[in-house]
PDB file of C-alpha atoms in Angstrom:
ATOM      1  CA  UNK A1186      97.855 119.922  69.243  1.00 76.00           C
ATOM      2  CA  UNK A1187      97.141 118.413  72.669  1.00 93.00           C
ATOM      3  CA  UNK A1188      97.347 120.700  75.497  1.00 96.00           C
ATOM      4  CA  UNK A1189      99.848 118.565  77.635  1.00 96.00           C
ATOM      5  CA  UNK A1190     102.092 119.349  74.646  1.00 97.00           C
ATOM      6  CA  UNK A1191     102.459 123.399  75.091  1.00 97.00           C
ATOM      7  CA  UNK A1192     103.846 122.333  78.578  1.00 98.00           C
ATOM      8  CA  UNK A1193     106.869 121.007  77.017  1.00 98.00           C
ATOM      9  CA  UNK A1194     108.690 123.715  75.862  1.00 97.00           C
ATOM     10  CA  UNK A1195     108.336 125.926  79.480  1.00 98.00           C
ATOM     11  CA  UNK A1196     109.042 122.312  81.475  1.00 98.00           C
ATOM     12  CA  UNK A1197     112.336 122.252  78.960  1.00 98.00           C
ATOM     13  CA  UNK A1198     113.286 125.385  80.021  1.00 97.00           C
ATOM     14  CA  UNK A1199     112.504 125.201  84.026  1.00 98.00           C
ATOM     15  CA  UNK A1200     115.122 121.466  83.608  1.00 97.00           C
ATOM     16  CA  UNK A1201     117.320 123.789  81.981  1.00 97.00           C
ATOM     17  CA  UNK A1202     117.277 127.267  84.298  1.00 97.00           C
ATOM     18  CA  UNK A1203     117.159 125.256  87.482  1.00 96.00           C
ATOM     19  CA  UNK A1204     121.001 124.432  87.784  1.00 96.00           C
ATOM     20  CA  UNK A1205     122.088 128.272  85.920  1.00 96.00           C
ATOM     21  CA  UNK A1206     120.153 130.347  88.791  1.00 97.00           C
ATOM     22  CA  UNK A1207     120.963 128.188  91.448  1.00 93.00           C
ATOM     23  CA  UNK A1208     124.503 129.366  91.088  1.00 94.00           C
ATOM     24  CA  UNK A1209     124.022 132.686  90.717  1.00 95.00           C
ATOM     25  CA  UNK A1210     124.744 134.752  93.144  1.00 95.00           C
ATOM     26  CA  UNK A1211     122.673 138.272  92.031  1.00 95.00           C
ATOM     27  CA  UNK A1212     119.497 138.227  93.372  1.00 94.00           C
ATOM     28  CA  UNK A1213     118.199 141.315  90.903  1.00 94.00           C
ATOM     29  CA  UNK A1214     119.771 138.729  88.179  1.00 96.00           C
ATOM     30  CA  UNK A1215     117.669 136.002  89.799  1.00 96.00           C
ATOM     31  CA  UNK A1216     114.360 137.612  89.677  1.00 96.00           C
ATOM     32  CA  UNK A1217     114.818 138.977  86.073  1.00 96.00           C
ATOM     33  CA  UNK A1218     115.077 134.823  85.133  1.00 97.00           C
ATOM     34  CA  UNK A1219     111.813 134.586  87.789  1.00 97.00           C
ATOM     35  CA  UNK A1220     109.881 137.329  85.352  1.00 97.00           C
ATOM     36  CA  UNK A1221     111.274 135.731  82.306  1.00 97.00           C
ATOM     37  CA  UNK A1222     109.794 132.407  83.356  1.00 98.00           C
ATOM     38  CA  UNK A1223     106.725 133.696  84.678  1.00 98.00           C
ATOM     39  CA  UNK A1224     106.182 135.108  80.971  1.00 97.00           C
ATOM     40  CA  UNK A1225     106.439 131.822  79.609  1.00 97.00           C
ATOM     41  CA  UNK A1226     104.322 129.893  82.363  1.00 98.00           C
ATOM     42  CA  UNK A1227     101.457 131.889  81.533  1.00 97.00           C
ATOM     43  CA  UNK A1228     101.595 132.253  77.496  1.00 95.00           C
ATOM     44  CA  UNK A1229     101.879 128.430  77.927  1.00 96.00           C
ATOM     45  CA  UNK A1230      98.739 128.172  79.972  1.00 97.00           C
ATOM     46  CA  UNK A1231      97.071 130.275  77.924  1.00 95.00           C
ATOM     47  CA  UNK A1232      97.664 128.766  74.463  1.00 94.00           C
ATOM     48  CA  UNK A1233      96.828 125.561  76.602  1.00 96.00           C
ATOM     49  CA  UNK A1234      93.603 126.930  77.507  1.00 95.00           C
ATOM     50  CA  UNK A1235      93.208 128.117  74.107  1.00 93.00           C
ATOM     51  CA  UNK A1236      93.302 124.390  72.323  1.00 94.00           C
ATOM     52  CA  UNK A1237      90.965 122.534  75.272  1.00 95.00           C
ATOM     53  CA  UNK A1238      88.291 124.856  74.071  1.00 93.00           C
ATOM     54  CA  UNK A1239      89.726 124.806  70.262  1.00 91.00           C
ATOM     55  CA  UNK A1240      89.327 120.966  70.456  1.00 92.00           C
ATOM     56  CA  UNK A1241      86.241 120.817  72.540  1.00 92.00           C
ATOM     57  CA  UNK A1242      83.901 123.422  70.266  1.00 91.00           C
ATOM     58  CA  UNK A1243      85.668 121.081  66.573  1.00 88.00           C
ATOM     59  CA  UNK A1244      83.946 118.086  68.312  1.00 89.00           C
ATOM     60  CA  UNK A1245      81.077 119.733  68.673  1.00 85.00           C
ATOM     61  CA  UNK A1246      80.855 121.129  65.004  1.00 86.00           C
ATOM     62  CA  UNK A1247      83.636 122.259  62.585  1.00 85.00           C
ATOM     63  CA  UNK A1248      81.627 125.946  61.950  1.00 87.00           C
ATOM     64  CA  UNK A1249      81.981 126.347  65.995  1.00 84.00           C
ATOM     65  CA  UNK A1250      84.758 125.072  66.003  1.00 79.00           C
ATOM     66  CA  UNK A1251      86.219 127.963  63.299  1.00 81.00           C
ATOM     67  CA  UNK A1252      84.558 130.465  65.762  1.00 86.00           C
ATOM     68  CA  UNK A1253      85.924 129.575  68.648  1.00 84.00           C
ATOM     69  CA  UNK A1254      89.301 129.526  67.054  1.00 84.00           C
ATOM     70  CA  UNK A1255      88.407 133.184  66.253  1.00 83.00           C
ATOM     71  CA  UNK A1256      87.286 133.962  69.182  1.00 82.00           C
ATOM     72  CA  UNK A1257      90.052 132.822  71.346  1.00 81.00           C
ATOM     73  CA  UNK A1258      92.596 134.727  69.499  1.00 81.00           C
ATOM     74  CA  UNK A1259      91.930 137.387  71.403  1.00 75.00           C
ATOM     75  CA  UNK A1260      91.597 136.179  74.946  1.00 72.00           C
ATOM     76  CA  UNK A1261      95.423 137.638  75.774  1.00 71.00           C
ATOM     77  CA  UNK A1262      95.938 137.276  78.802  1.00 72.00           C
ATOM     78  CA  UNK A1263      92.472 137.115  80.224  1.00 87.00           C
ATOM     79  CA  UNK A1264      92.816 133.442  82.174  1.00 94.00           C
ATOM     80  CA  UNK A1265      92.644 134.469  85.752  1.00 95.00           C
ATOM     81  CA  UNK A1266      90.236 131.989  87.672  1.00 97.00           C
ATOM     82  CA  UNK A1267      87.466 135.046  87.371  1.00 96.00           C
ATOM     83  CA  UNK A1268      87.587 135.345  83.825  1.00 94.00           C
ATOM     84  CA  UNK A1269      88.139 131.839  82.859  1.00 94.00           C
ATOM     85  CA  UNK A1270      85.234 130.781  84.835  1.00 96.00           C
ATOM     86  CA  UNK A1271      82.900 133.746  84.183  1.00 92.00           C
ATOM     87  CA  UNK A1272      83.577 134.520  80.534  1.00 89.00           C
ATOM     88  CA  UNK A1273      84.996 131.617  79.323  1.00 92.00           C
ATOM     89  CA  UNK A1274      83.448 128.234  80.453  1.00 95.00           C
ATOM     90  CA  UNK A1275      80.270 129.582  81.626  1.00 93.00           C
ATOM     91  CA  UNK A1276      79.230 130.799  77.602  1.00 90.00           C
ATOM     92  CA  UNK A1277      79.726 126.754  76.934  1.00 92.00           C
ATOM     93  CA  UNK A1278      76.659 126.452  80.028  1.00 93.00           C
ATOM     94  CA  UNK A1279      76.929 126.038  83.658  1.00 95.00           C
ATOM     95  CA  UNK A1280      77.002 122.215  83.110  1.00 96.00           C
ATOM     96  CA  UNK A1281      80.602 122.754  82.120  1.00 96.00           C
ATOM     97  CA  UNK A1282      80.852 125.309  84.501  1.00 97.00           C
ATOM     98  CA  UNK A1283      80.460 122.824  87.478  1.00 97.00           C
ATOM     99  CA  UNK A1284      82.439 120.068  86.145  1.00 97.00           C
ATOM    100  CA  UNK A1285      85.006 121.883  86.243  1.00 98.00           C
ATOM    101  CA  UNK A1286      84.765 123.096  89.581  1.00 98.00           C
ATOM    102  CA  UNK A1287      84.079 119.661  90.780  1.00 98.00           C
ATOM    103  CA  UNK A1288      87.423 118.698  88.732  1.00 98.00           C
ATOM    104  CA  UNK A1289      88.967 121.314  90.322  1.00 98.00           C
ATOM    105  CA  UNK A1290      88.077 121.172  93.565  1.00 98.00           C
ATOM    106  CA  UNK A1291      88.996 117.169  93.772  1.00 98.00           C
ATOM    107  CA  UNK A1292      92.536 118.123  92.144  1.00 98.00           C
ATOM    108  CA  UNK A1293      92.847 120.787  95.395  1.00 98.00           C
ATOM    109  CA  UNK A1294      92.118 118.553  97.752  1.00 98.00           C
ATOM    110  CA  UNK A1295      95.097 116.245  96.974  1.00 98.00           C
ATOM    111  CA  UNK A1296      97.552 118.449  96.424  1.00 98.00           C
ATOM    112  CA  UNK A1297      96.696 120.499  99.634  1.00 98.00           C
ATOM    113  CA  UNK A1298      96.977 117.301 101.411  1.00 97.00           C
ATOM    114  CA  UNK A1299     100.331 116.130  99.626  1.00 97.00           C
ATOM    115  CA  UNK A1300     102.222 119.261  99.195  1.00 97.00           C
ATOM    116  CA  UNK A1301     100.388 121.823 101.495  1.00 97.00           C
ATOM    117  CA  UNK A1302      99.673 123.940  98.571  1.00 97.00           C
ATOM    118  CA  UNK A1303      96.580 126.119  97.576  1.00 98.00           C
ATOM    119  CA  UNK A1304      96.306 124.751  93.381  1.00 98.00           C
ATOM    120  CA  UNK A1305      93.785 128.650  92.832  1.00 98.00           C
ATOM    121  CA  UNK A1306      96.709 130.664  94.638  1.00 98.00           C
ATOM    122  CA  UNK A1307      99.673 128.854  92.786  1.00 98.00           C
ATOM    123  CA  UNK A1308      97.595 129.290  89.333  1.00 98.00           C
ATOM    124  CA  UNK A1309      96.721 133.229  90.659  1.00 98.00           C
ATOM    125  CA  UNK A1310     100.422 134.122  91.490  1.00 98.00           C
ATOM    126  CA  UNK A1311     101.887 133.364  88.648  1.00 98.00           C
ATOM    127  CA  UNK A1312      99.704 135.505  86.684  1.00 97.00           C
ATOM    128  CA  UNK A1313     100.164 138.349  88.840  1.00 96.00           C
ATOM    129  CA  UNK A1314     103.351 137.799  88.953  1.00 97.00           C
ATOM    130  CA  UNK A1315     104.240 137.437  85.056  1.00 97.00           C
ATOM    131  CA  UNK A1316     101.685 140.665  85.126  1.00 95.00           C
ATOM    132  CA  UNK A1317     103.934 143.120  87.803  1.00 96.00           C
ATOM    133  CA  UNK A1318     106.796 141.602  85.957  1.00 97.00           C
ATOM    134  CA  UNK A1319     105.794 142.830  82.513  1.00 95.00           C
ATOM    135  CA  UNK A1320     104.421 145.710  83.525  1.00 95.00           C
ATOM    136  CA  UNK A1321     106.114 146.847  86.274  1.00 95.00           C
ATOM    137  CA  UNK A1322     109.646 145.003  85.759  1.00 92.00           C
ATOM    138  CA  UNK A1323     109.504 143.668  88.874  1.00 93.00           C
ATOM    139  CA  UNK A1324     108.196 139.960  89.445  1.00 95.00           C
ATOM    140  CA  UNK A1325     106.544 139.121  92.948  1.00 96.00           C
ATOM    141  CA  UNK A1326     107.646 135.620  93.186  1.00 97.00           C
ATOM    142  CA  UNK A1327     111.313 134.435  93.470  1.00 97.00           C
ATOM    143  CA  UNK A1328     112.722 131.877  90.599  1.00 97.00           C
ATOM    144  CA  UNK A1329     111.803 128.562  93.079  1.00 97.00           C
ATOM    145  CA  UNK A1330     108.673 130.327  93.542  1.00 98.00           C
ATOM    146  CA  UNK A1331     107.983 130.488  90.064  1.00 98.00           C
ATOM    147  CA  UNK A1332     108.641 127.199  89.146  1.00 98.00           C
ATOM    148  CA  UNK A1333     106.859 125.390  92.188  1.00 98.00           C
ATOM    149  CA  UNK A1334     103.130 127.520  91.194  1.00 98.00           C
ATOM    150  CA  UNK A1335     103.918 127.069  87.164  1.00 98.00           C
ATOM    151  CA  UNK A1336     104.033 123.185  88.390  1.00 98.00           C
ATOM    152  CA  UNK A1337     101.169 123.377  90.751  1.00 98.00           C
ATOM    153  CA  UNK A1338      98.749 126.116  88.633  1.00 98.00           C
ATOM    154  CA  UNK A1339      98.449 123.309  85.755  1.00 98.00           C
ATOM    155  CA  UNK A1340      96.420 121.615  87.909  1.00 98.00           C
ATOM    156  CA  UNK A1341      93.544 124.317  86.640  1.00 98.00           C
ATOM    157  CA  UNK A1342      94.628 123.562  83.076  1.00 98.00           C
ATOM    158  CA  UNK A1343      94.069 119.445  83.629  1.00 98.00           C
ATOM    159  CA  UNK A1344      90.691 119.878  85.559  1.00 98.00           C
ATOM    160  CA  UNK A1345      89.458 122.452  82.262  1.00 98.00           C
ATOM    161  CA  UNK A1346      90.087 120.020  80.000  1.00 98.00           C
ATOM    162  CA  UNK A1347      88.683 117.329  81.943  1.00 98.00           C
ATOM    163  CA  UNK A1348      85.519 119.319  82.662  1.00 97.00           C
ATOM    164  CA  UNK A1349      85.323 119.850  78.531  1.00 96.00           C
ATOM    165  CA  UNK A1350      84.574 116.338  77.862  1.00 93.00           C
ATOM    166  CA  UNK A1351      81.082 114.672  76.859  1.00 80.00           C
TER     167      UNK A1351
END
């Protein structure tokens, strides 16, 4: 499956939520949809993250590609910047490793100029947020919030798989 596509379902749901929680008037009701959202932001950039580096290793070689499927399983939620750069793209060589910052980096620089907006702390608070919400039952950003660093945070996703081309 391409990447883009695991978007879909969560950008479904935002065009859908949008008009329902703008009309409600409970703000505890409003941040419960914020945590449910945040959930599926981040299980969508995960399994996003997942097939960039399912595809990339099955271009590579079908064997690696089987181990990497493997291996990715288990990631669960370990995608924060740290962990996706340090564990993740780094064990495919630094090569990768700096293409992607370069990708990133150029992807930051636009939206910071167009919409004011750091792409690493969009990307950063959701997770923490779909983390405090899960854990904790109490998400950190508000629904708007949510929606505007789900949009902004895929900005990591598109520079990781542009950094995991030949």
């Amino acid at each position: 499956m391409a990447y883009v596509n695991r978007f879909v379902p969560t950008d479904d749901l935002v065009s859908h939520l949008q008009p329902v929680v703008t009309g409600i008037l409970d703000e505890s009701l409003k941040s419960k949809y914020a945590g449910f959202l945040a959930v599926n932001a981040v299980t969508v950039y995960e399994l996003a993250i997942k097939d960039i580096f399912k595809e990339f290793s099955n271009k590579k070689n079908s064997v690696f590609g089987f181990f990497i499927e493997k291996y990715f399983a288990q990631i669960n939620g370990r995608i924060v910047l740290k962990d996706l750069k340090g564990q993740h793209i780094k064990s495919f060589g630094d090569k990768y490793l700096d293409k992607f910052e370069k990708k990133l980096k150029a992807r930051e620089k636009v939206i910071l100029r167009t919409l004011r907006k750091d792409v690493r702390s969009c990307y950063s608070n959701l997770i923490i947020c779909r983390h405090k919400y899960v854990h904790a039952g109490t998400p950190t950003l508000s629904f708007n919030e949510v929606v505007e660093n789900y949009d902004i945070g895929k900005e990591v996703i598109h520079s990781l798989h542009e950094a995991m081309q030949r």
